[in-house]
Structures are given as structure tokens and as C-alpha cells.
PDB file of C-alpha atoms in Angstrom:
ATOM      1  CA  UNK A  54      -5.284  21.934   4.824  1.00 24.00           C
ATOM      2  CA  UNK A  55      -5.295  18.511   3.268  1.00 22.00           C
ATOM      3  CA  UNK A  56      -2.090  17.167   1.901  1.00 25.00           C
ATOM      4  CA  UNK A  57      -2.478  16.194  -1.713  1.00 27.00           C
ATOM      5  CA  UNK A  58      -0.480  13.206  -2.835  1.00 33.00           C
ATOM      6  CA  UNK A  59       0.301  11.931  -6.257  1.00 36.00           C
ATOM      7  CA  UNK A  60       1.579   8.560  -7.312  1.00 42.00           C
ATOM      8  CA  UNK A  61       4.975  10.226  -7.230  1.00 38.00           C
ATOM      9  CA  UNK A  62       7.709  10.602  -9.740  1.00 35.00           C
ATOM     10  CA  UNK A  63       9.122   7.613 -11.523  1.00 36.00           C
ATOM     11  CA  UNK A  64      11.619   5.748  -9.377  1.00 39.00           C
ATOM     12  CA  UNK A  65      13.338   4.551 -12.549  1.00 38.00           C
ATOM     13  CA  UNK A  66      13.385   5.886 -16.078  1.00 35.00           C
ATOM     14  CA  UNK A  67      10.446   4.703 -18.207  1.00 39.00           C
ATOM     15  CA  UNK A  68      10.802   1.224 -19.596  1.00 44.00           C
ATOM     16  CA  UNK A  69       9.247  -0.186 -22.716  1.00 46.00           C
ATOM     17  CA  UNK A  70       6.186  -2.277 -21.926  1.00 46.00           C
ATOM     18  CA  UNK A  71       6.345  -5.864 -23.041  1.00 51.00           C
ATOM     19  CA  UNK A  72       3.346  -7.511 -24.640  1.00 53.00           C
ATOM     20  CA  UNK A  73       2.834  -9.825 -21.661  1.00 66.00           C
ATOM     21  CA  UNK A  74       3.119  -7.166 -18.927  1.00 77.00           C
ATOM     22  CA  UNK A  75       0.196  -7.320 -16.492  1.00 89.00           C
ATOM     23  CA  UNK A  76      -2.075  -4.234 -16.502  1.00 94.00           C
ATOM     24  CA  UNK A  77      -0.882  -3.365 -12.971  1.00 96.00           C
ATOM     25  CA  UNK A  78       1.725  -4.743 -10.602  1.00 96.00           C
ATOM     26  CA  UNK A  79       2.247  -3.808  -6.932  1.00 97.00           C
ATOM     27  CA  UNK A  80       5.063  -4.661  -4.517  1.00 96.00           C
ATOM     28  CA  UNK A  81       6.505  -3.522  -1.201  1.00 96.00           C
ATOM     29  CA  UNK A  82      10.002  -2.399  -0.226  1.00 90.00           C
ATOM     30  CA  UNK A  83      10.909  -5.456   1.807  1.00 78.00           C
ATOM     31  CA  UNK A  84      10.507  -9.192   1.769  1.00 83.00           C
ATOM     32  CA  UNK A  85       6.913  -8.407   2.853  1.00 88.00           C
ATOM     33  CA  UNK A  86       7.678  -9.022   6.519  1.00 91.00           C
ATOM     34  CA  UNK A  87       7.542  -6.104   8.931  1.00 94.00           C
ATOM     35  CA  UNK A  88       7.852  -5.327  12.619  1.00 92.00           C
ATOM     36  CA  UNK A  89       5.318  -2.931  14.147  1.00 91.00           C
ATOM     37  CA  UNK A  90       6.548   0.647  13.671  1.00 91.00           C
ATOM     38  CA  UNK A  91       8.422  -0.009  10.427  1.00 93.00           C
ATOM     39  CA  UNK A  92       7.613   2.094   7.403  1.00 93.00           C
ATOM     40  CA  UNK A  93       6.388   0.450   4.246  1.00 95.00           C
ATOM     41  CA  UNK A  94       7.033   1.691   0.762  1.00 95.00           C
ATOM     42  CA  UNK A  95       4.547   0.709  -1.936  1.00 97.00           C
ATOM     43  CA  UNK A  96       5.550   0.603  -5.597  1.00 96.00           C
ATOM     44  CA  UNK A  97       3.466   0.011  -8.670  1.00 96.00           C
ATOM     45  CA  UNK A  98       3.786  -0.227 -12.402  1.00 96.00           C
ATOM     46  CA  UNK A  99       0.973   0.060 -14.923  1.00 95.00           C
ATOM     47  CA  UNK A 100       1.344  -1.247 -18.455  1.00 95.00           C
ATOM     48  CA  UNK A 101      -0.772   1.589 -19.901  1.00 95.00           C
ATOM     49  CA  UNK A 102      -1.975   5.043 -18.934  1.00 96.00           C
ATOM     50  CA  UNK A 103      -5.035   4.866 -16.713  1.00 97.00           C
ATOM     51  CA  UNK A 104      -6.547   5.524 -13.322  1.00 97.00           C
ATOM     52  CA  UNK A 105      -5.231   3.953 -10.139  1.00 97.00           C
ATOM     53  CA  UNK A 106      -6.607   3.330  -6.658  1.00 98.00           C
ATOM     54  CA  UNK A 107      -4.532   1.660  -3.914  1.00 98.00           C
ATOM     55  CA  UNK A 108      -6.184   0.260  -0.780  1.00 97.00           C
ATOM     56  CA  UNK A 109      -4.782  -1.388   2.326  1.00 96.00           C
ATOM     57  CA  UNK A 110      -6.469  -3.755   4.756  1.00 94.00           C
ATOM     58  CA  UNK A 111      -4.189  -4.073   7.762  1.00 92.00           C
ATOM     59  CA  UNK A 112      -3.746  -7.175   9.900  1.00 89.00           C
ATOM     60  CA  UNK A 113      -6.587  -6.020  12.145  1.00 87.00           C
ATOM     61  CA  UNK A 114      -8.965  -5.532   9.197  1.00 87.00           C
ATOM     62  CA  UNK A 115      -8.961  -1.718   9.040  1.00 91.00           C
ATOM     63  CA  UNK A 116      -9.285  -0.436   5.477  1.00 93.00           C
ATOM     64  CA  UNK A 117      -7.440   2.697   4.341  1.00 94.00           C
ATOM     65  CA  UNK A 118      -6.998   4.368   0.992  1.00 96.00           C
ATOM     66  CA  UNK A 119      -3.306   4.819   0.193  1.00 97.00           C
ATOM     67  CA  UNK A 120      -3.894   6.470  -3.191  1.00 97.00           C
ATOM     68  CA  UNK A 121      -5.303   8.929  -3.922  1.00 96.00           C
ATOM     69  CA  UNK A 122      -4.902  10.362  -0.423  1.00 94.00           C
ATOM     70  CA  UNK A 123      -7.316  13.139  -1.315  1.00 94.00           C
ATOM     71  CA  UNK A 124     -10.476  11.775  -2.978  1.00 94.00           C
ATOM     72  CA  UNK A 125     -10.681  14.882  -5.180  1.00 93.00           C
ATOM     73  CA  UNK A 126      -7.108  14.444  -6.467  1.00 92.00           C
ATOM     74  CA  UNK A 127      -6.372  13.195  -9.955  1.00 91.00           C
ATOM     75  CA  UNK A 128      -5.779   9.437  -9.813  1.00 94.00           C
ATOM     76  CA  UNK A 129      -4.321   9.267 -13.336  1.00 95.00           C
ATOM     77  CA  UNK A 130      -1.027   7.419 -13.777  1.00 94.00           C
ATOM     78  CA  UNK A 131       1.212   7.162 -16.816  1.00 93.00           C
ATOM     79  CA  UNK A 132       1.923   3.677 -18.055  1.00 93.00           C
ATOM     80  CA  UNK A 133       5.300   2.018 -18.500  1.00 89.00           C
ATOM     81  CA  UNK A 134       6.743   3.590 -15.358  1.00 90.00           C
ATOM     82  CA  UNK A 135       7.537   2.459 -11.864  1.00 93.00           C
ATOM     83  CA  UNK A 136       5.946   4.756  -9.278  1.00 92.00           C
ATOM     84  CA  UNK A 137       6.099   5.009  -5.537  1.00 95.00           C
ATOM     85  CA  UNK A 138       2.881   5.649  -3.640  1.00 95.00           C
ATOM     86  CA  UNK A 139       3.692   8.329  -1.090  1.00 94.00           C
ATOM     87  CA  UNK A 140       2.039   9.200   2.208  1.00 92.00           C
ATOM     88  CA  UNK A 141       0.704  12.575   3.297  1.00 87.00           C
ATOM     89  CA  UNK A 142       4.156  13.777   4.349  1.00 85.00           C
ATOM     90  CA  UNK A 143       5.650  12.875   0.980  1.00 85.00           C
ATOM     91  CA  UNK A 144       7.372   9.840   2.459  1.00 89.00           C
ATOM     92  CA  UNK A 145       6.518   6.147   2.827  1.00 93.00           C
ATOM     93  CA  UNK A 146       3.013   4.967   1.957  1.00 95.00           C
ATOM     94  CA  UNK A 147       2.244   3.812   5.504  1.00 95.00           C
ATOM     95  CA  UNK A 148       3.650   2.915   8.884  1.00 93.00           C
ATOM     96  CA  UNK A 149       2.939  -0.636  10.007  1.00 93.00           C
ATOM     97  CA  UNK A 150       0.817   0.157  13.045  1.00 90.00           C
ATOM     98  CA  UNK A 151      -1.102  -3.061  13.626  1.00 91.00           C
ATOM     99  CA  UNK A 152      -0.393  -6.145  15.713  1.00 89.00           C
ATOM    100  CA  UNK A 153       0.833  -9.513  14.475  1.00 91.00           C
ATOM    101  CA  UNK A 154      -0.948 -10.918  11.437  1.00 92.00           C
ATOM    102  CA  UNK A 155      -1.289 -10.482   7.688  1.00 92.00           C
ATOM    103  CA  UNK A 156      -2.178  -7.323   5.781  1.00 93.00           C
ATOM    104  CA  UNK A 157      -3.067  -6.751   2.144  1.00 96.00           C
ATOM    105  CA  UNK A 158      -2.265  -3.940  -0.295  1.00 97.00           C
ATOM    106  CA  UNK A 159      -4.464  -3.958  -3.399  1.00 97.00           C
ATOM    107  CA  UNK A 160      -3.633  -1.751  -6.397  1.00 98.00           C
ATOM    108  CA  UNK A 161      -6.252  -1.324  -9.119  1.00 97.00           C
ATOM    109  CA  UNK A 162      -6.100   0.082 -12.643  1.00 97.00           C
ATOM    110  CA  UNK A 163      -8.834   1.131 -15.053  1.00 97.00           C
ATOM    111  CA  UNK A 164      -9.022   3.002 -18.346  1.00 96.00           C
ATOM    112  CA  UNK A 165     -11.920   4.987 -16.832  1.00 96.00           C
ATOM    113  CA  UNK A 166     -11.882   7.137 -13.694  1.00 96.00           C
ATOM    114  CA  UNK A 167     -13.138   5.611 -10.464  1.00 97.00           C
ATOM    115  CA  UNK A 168     -15.985   7.290  -8.546  1.00 95.00           C
ATOM    116  CA  UNK A 169     -16.017   7.520  -4.796  1.00 95.00           C
ATOM    117  CA  UNK A 170     -19.729   7.992  -4.070  1.00 90.00           C
ATOM    118  CA  UNK A 171     -20.583   6.913  -0.541  1.00 91.00           C
ATOM    119  CA  UNK A 172     -16.932   6.700   0.520  1.00 94.00           C
ATOM    120  CA  UNK A 173     -16.272  10.418   1.041  1.00 95.00           C
ATOM    121  CA  UNK A 174     -17.344  12.612   3.950  1.00 92.00           C
ATOM    122  CA  UNK A 175     -16.875  16.290   3.152  1.00 89.00           C
ATOM    123  CA  UNK A 176     -13.584  16.345   1.270  1.00 89.00           C
ATOM    124  CA  UNK A 177     -11.937  13.343   2.994  1.00 94.00           C
ATOM    125  CA  UNK A 178     -12.195   9.574   2.869  1.00 95.00           C
ATOM    126  CA  UNK A 179     -14.945   8.345   5.179  1.00 93.00           C
ATOM    127  CA  UNK A 180     -13.207   5.731   7.320  1.00 88.00           C
ATOM    128  CA  UNK A 181     -16.567   4.552   8.669  1.00 88.00           C
ATOM    129  CA  UNK A 182     -17.879   3.841   5.160  1.00 89.00           C
ATOM    130  CA  UNK A 183     -14.658   2.024   4.271  1.00 89.00           C
ATOM    131  CA  UNK A 184     -14.690   0.208   7.597  1.00 78.00           C
ATOM    132  CA  UNK A 185     -18.300  -0.859   7.069  1.00 61.00           C
ATOM    133  CA  UNK A 186     -17.044  -3.164   4.335  1.00 55.00           C
ATOM    134  CA  UNK A 187     -16.373  -6.784   5.278  1.00 53.00           C
ATOM    135  CA  UNK A 188     -12.628  -7.028   5.778  1.00 48.00           C
ATOM    136  CA  UNK A 189     -12.095  -9.981   8.116  1.00 53.00           C
ATOM    137  CA  UNK A 190     -10.522 -13.160   6.791  1.00 61.00           C
ATOM    138  CA  UNK A 191     -11.435 -12.342   3.180  1.00 86.00           C
ATOM    139  CA  UNK A 192      -9.444  -9.109   3.022  1.00 88.00           C
ATOM    140  CA  UNK A 193      -8.644  -9.345  -0.688  1.00 92.00           C
ATOM    141  CA  UNK A 194     -12.281 -10.081  -1.569  1.00 92.00           C
ATOM    142  CA  UNK A 195     -13.454  -7.204   0.639  1.00 91.00           C
ATOM    143  CA  UNK A 196     -11.058  -4.768  -1.053  1.00 95.00           C
ATOM    144  CA  UNK A 197     -12.107  -5.966  -4.509  1.00 95.00           C
ATOM    145  CA  UNK A 198     -15.731  -5.409  -3.459  1.00 93.00           C
ATOM    146  CA  UNK A 199     -14.933  -1.813  -2.475  1.00 94.00           C
ATOM    147  CA  UNK A 200     -13.198  -1.203  -5.809  1.00 96.00           C
ATOM    148  CA  UNK A 201     -16.102  -2.763  -7.698  1.00 95.00           C
ATOM    149  CA  UNK A 202     -18.292  -0.075  -6.159  1.00 94.00           C
ATOM    150  CA  UNK A 203     -15.790   2.582  -7.281  1.00 96.00           C
ATOM    151  CA  UNK A 204     -15.582   1.181 -10.811  1.00 96.00           C
ATOM    152  CA  UNK A 205     -19.316   0.781 -11.368  1.00 93.00           C
ATOM    153  CA  UNK A 206     -19.838  -0.774 -14.803  1.00 94.00           C
ATOM    154  CA  UNK A 207     -16.230  -0.179 -15.872  1.00 94.00           C
ATOM    155  CA  UNK A 208     -13.665  -2.957 -16.131  1.00 96.00           C
ATOM    156  CA  UNK A 209     -10.675  -2.849 -13.781  1.00 97.00           C
ATOM    157  CA  UNK A 210      -7.605  -4.980 -13.166  1.00 97.00           C
ATOM    158  CA  UNK A 211      -5.803  -5.424  -9.882  1.00 97.00           C
ATOM    159  CA  UNK A 212      -2.776  -6.898  -8.177  1.00 97.00           C
ATOM    160  CA  UNK A 213      -2.225  -7.751  -4.511  1.00 97.00           C
ATOM    161  CA  UNK A 214       0.789  -7.669  -2.211  1.00 96.00           C
ATOM    162  CA  UNK A 215       0.402  -9.343   1.164  1.00 95.00           C
ATOM    163  CA  UNK A 216       2.630  -8.651   4.126  1.00 95.00           C
ATOM    164  CA  UNK A 217       3.080 -10.106   7.588  1.00 94.00           C
ATOM    165  CA  UNK A 218       3.572  -8.283  10.850  1.00 94.00           C
ATOM    166  CA  UNK A 219       5.590  -9.963  13.562  1.00 88.00           C
ATOM    167  CA  UNK A 220       6.510  -8.766  17.007  1.00 77.00           C
ATOM    168  CA  UNK A 221      10.069  -7.576  17.492  1.00 72.00           C
ATOM    169  CA  UNK A 222      10.757 -10.507  19.801  1.00 64.00           C
ATOM    170  CA  UNK A 223      10.249 -12.898  16.887  1.00 48.00           C
ATOM    171  CA  UNK A 224      13.484 -11.544  15.419  1.00 50.00           C
ATOM    172  CA  UNK A 225      15.429 -11.751  18.675  1.00 49.00           C
ATOM    173  CA  UNK A 226      17.346 -15.020  18.799  1.00 52.00           C
ATOM    174  CA  UNK A 227      18.994 -14.387  22.150  1.00 50.00           C
ATOM    175  CA  UNK A 228      18.917 -12.161  25.214  1.00 52.00           C
ATOM    176  CA  UNK A 229      19.073  -8.428  24.656  1.00 50.00           C
ATOM    177  CA  UNK A 230      21.592  -6.661  26.838  1.00 48.00           C
ATOM    178  CA  UNK A 231      21.204  -3.096  25.637  1.00 46.00           C
ATOM    179  CA  UNK A 232      23.530  -0.747  23.808  1.00 46.00           C
ATOM    180  CA  UNK A 233      26.066  -0.456  26.629  1.00 47.00           C
ATOM    181  CA  UNK A 234      26.589  -4.160  27.335  1.00 45.00           C
ATOM    182  CA  UNK A 235      30.262  -4.985  26.881  1.00 44.00           C
ATOM    183  CA  UNK A 236      31.063  -8.521  28.042  1.00 48.00           C
ATOM    184  CA  UNK A 237      34.784  -8.077  27.355  1.00 48.00           C
ATOM    185  CA  UNK A 238      35.116  -5.513  30.151  1.00 47.00           C
ATOM    186  CA  UNK A 239      34.661  -8.221  32.808  1.00 48.00           C
ATOM    187  CA  UNK A 240      32.593  -7.190  35.757  1.00 43.00           C
TER     188      UNK A 240
END
């Protein structure tokens, strides 16, 4: 059985939209720097009710749909609320599973529903069709191109959050001795 995900429940109580709020805003749970294996949370806020699609191009160029996880699920989101995009297990949106580099999360909003023709195989996202899109150095442009196909003639707005992936050794500023190293015991 496929796990159906929704944008989630509001992380904070609804706030009143200001006139200058962007149509959609996306951000991650950290300072946008991750080590391979860390879990990333993705948050978004839409200024108005509408339909949302969230895509990710990882540091290696692989494209995945973060929302909706199930292409037949309702991608409608209420405006004026902060939401968390959840993964198939109801937890973080994704695990950082790529090597060193830069990844992109693109969140899109439209007043009209998106269509997923050509991107679905059976009742699941077709990773080959998504992967057939150009996603090398121009990751943001490639993701926008995918969404343009989903939007057809309808207008959409988007926001981007980039993140970097660094090896664990980049954070290590000295030798690692392990959990049982106790220099005060004197050997």
C-alpha cells in the first residue's frame, strides 16, 4: 500500500497574511548545511489557499517529488499557515543521502491544480520521467521546467531553498578518539 502524505498540520497557529507576503515561502530546519545521513525537515507557508508541489534535486542531480508523495493525493494547502512537508513515514521530508555538493528544494504554488501527465507510472511517481529532465548545474531551472509542464497554461509562483552536503570529516577539527577515550586516566 502506498503511504499518503499531506502537507501536514500547521506547525504554528495561523497568522494573518500581510499584504507583502510572497505567494509561497520554503525553508529547511537547519542552517541549510547537512552531513550525509542527516534528516531534513521542509517547511512552507503560502499566502493564500492553493495547490502546492514540492520538488528536490539532490547534490547528484536526482529529482524527487517531496509533495504530494502520492500523485493522486490532494495537493491543496490552506493559506496563512506554516506547514511541514512530511515523508512517507510521517516524519522528516527526506534523508540527505547524496555525496558532497549542493541540493535544491523548490516549492510551487498555484490557484489551479497541477497535472502530472507523463510523470506518473501506474499510481506512483515515475522516477525515470523525472530523471529524464535536465538537472545538472541548472537544478533550479530544471525543476522550474518540470513544474511548468505540471502547470500547463496556469500561472504558478515558487520559492527555492538550497542546501549543502559536506562530509562528516569537514566538521571534525581534531583527531577522533572514540567514545571511550579518557586522557585523564593516564595509560
